Coordinates of C-alpha atoms in Angstrom, one line a residue:
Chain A
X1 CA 6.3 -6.4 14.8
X2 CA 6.3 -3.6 12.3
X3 CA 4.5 -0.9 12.2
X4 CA 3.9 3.2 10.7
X5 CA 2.8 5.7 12.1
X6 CA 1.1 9.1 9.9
X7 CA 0.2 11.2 12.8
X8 CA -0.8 14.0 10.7
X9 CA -5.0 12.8 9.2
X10 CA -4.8 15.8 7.5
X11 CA -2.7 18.5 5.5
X12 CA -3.2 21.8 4.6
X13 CA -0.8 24.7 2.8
X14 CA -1.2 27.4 0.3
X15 CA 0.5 26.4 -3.3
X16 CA 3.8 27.7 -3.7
X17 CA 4.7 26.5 -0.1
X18 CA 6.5 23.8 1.6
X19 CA 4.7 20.8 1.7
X20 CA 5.6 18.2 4.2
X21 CA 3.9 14.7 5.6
X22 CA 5.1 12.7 8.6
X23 CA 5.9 9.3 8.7
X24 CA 7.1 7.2 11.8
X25 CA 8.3 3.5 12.1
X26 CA 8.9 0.8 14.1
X27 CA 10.9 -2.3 12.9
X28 CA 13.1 -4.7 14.6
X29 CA 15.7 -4.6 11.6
X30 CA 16.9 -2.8 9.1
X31 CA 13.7 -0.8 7.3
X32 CA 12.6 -0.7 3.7
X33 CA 10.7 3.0 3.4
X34 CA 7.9 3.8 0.5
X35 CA 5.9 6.5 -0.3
X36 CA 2.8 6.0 -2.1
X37 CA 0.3 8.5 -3.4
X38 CA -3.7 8.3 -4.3
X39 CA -5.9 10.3 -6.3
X40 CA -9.7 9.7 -5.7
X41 CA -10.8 6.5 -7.1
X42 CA -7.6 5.5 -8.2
X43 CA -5.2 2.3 -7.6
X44 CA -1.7 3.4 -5.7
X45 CA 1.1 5.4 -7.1
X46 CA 4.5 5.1 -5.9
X47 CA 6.6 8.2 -5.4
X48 CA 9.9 7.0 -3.7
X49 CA 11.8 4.8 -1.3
X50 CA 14.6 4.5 0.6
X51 CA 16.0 1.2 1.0
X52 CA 20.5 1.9 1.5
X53 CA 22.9 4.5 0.9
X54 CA 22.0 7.9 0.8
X55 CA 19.3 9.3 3.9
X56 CA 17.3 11.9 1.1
X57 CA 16.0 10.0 -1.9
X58 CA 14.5 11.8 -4.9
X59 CA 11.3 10.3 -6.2
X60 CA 8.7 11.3 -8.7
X61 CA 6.5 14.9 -9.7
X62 CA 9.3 16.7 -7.0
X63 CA 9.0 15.0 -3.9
X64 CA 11.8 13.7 -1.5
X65 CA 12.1 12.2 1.6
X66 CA 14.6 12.0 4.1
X67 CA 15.1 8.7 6.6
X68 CA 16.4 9.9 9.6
X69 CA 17.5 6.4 11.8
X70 CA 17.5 8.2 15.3
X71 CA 14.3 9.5 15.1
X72 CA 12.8 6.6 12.7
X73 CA 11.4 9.2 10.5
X74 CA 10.9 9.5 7.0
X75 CA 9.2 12.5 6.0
X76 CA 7.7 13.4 2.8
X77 CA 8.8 16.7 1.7
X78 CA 7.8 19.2 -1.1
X79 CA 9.8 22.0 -1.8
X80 CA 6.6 24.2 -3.6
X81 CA 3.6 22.7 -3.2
X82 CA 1.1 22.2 -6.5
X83 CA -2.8 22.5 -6.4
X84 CA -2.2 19.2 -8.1
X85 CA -0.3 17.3 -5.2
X86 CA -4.0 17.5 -3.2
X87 CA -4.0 13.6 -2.9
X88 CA -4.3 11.0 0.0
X89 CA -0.2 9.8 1.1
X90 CA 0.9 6.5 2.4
X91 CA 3.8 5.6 4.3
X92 CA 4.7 1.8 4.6
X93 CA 7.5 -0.3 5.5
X94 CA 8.7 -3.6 5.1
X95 CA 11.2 -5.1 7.7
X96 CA 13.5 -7.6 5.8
X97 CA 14.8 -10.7 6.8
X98 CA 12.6 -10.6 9.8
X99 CA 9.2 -9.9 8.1
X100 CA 8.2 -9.5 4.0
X101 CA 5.4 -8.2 4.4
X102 CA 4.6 -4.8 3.4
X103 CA 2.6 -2.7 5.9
X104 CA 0.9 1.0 5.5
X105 CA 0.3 4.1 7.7
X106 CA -3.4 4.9 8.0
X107 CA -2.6 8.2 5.2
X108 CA -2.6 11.5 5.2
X109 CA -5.1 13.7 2.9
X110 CA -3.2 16.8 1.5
X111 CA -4.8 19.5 0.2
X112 CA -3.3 22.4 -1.7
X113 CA -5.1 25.6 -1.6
X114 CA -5.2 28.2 -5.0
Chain B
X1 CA 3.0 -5.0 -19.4
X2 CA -0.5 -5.5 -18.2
X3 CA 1.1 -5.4 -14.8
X4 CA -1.5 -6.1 -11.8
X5 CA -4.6 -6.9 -12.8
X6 CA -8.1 -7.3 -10.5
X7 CA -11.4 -8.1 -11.7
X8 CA -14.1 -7.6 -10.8
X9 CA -13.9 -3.5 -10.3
X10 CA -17.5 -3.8 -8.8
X11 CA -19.3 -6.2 -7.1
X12 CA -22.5 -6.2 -5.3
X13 CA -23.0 -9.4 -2.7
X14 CA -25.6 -10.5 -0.4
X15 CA -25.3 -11.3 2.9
X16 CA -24.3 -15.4 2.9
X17 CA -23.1 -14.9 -0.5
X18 CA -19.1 -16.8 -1.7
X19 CA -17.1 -15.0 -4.1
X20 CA -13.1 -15.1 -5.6
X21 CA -12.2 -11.5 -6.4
X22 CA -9.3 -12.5 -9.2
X23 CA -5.6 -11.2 -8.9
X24 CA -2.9 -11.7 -12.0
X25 CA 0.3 -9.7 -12.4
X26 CA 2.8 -10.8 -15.2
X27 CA 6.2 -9.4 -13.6
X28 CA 7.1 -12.9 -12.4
X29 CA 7.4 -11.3 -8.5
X30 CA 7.8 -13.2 -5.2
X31 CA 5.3 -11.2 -3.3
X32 CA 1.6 -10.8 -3.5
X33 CA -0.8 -9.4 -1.2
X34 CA -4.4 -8.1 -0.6
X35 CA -5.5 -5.0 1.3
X36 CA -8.7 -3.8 2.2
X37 CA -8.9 -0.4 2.3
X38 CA -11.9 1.4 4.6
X39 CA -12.0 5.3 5.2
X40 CA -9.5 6.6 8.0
X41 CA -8.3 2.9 8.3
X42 CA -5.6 3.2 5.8
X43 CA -4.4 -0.1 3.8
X44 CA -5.1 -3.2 6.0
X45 CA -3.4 -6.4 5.2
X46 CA -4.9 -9.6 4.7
X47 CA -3.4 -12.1 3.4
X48 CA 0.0 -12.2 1.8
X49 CA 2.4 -14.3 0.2
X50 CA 6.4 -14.4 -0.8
X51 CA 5.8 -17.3 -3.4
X52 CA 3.7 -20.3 -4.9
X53 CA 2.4 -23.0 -2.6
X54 CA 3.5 -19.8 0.8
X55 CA 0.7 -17.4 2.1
X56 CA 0.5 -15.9 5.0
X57 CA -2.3 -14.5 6.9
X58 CA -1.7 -10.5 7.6
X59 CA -4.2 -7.9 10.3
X60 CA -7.3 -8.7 8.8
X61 CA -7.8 -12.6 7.8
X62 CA -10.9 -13.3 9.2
X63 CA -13.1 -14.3 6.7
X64 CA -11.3 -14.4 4.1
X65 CA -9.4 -17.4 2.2
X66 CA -6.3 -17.5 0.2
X67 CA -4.3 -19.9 -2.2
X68 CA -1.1 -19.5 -4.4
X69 CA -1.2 -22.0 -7.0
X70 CA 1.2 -20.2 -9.7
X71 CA 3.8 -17.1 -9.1
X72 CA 1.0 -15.4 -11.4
X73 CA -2.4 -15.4 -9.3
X74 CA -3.2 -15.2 -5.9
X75 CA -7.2 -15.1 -5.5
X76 CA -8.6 -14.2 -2.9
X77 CA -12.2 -15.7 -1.7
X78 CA -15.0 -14.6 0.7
X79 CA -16.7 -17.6 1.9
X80 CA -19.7 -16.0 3.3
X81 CA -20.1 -12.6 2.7
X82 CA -21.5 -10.0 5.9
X83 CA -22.0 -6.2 5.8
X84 CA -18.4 -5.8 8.0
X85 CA -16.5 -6.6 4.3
X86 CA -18.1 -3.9 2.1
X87 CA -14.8 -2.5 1.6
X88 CA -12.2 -1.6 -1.5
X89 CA -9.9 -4.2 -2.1
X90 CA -6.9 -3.7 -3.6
X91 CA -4.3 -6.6 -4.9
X92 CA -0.1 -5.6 -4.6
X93 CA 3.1 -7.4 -6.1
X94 CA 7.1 -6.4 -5.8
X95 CA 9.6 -8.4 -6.2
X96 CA 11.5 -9.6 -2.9
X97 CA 15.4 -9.4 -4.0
X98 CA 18.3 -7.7 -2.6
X99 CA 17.1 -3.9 -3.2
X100 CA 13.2 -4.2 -2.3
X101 CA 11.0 -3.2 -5.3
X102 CA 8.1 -1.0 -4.8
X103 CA 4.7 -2.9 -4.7
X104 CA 2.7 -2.8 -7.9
X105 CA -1.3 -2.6 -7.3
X106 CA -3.9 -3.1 -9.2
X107 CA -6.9 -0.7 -9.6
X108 CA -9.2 -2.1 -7.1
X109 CA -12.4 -3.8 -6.5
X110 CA -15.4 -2.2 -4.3
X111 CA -17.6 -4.3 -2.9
X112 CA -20.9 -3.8 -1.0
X113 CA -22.1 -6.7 0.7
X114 CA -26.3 -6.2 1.6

């Protein structure tokens, strides 16, 4: 069965630095990665995947990820972190032919401190 | 593109109570699901499904009821509403071709059951 892993609850830098979020997996097959993103009372934005090809992707507002096969990773990264980017962050995973479905990490609340 | 659309975005039951929160997305994709989500809990699954007449039950089915009648909508029901469901629901589509769109959700529906 699938499954992700945030180990991180929470997140916590100054603005201007690094940000980065953890994201573990476990899948049987070949993994489809997403990054998703949540403002307070709001539906869920997407910010990247990887699905093939290239291990960093490029997704929206300046975020990237990296998959990382040995280590079933795939890390949210931030290269200067934005008062703005103070959000909750999902990792999920989707584990095709073997399994459609999409499932989620139990999130990670960032905050980004003036 | 209206995209994913849930109604209601509120909803206050009683205990005992039946309801169909509504779910319509106009992308013509496969997959549809519905997550509840509950603080520190992340996204759970409930019920899913990769096309009409196909669901599938996901972590969280109990009490709850699905049906997929058109690629278009897939309601979800409560047939007797308890306390343990007060929860916010949200309603996801992607498409399930080579490539493995992001999900699309909807805004969301919180519901307090009394």
């Amino acid at each position: 069965a699938q499954s992700v892993a945030q180990p991180e609850d929470q997140v916590n830098v100054a603005e201007g630095n690094p940000l980065t979020v953890k994201c573990t997996y476990s899948v049987s097959g070949n993994p489809y990665l997403f990054w998703y993103v949540q403002y307070p009372n709001r539906g869920l934005q997407f910010l990247l995947k990887y699905i093939t090809g290239d291990n960093l992707v490029k997704g929206s507002y300046g975020f990237e990820a990296e998959f990382n096969k040995s280590q079933t990773s795939f890390h949210l990264k931030k290269p200067s972190a934005l008062v703005s980017d103070s959000a909750l962050y999902f990792c999920a995973v989707r584990d095709p032919p073997n399994d459609y479905k999409l499932s989620f990490g139990a999130g990670t609340t960032v905050t980004v401190r003036a | 593109n209206a995209g994913v659309t849930q109604t209601p975005k509120f909803q206050v039951l009683k205990t005992g109570q039946s309801m169909t929160l509504q779910c319509a997305q106009d992308m013509n994709h496969e997959y549809m699901s519905w997550y509840r989500q509950d603080p520190g809990m992340g996204l759970r699954l409930i019920h899913y499904s990769v096309g009409a007449g196909i669901t599938d039950q996901g972590e969280v089915p109990n009490g709850y009821n699905v049906s997929r009648s058109t690629t278009e909508d897939f309601p979800l029901r409560l047939l007797s509403a308890a306390p343990s469901q007060t929860s916010v629901y949200f309603c996801a589509s992607s498409y399930l071709g080579q490539g493995g769109t992001e999900a699309f959700f909807g805004q969301g529906t919180r519901l307090t059951v009394v």
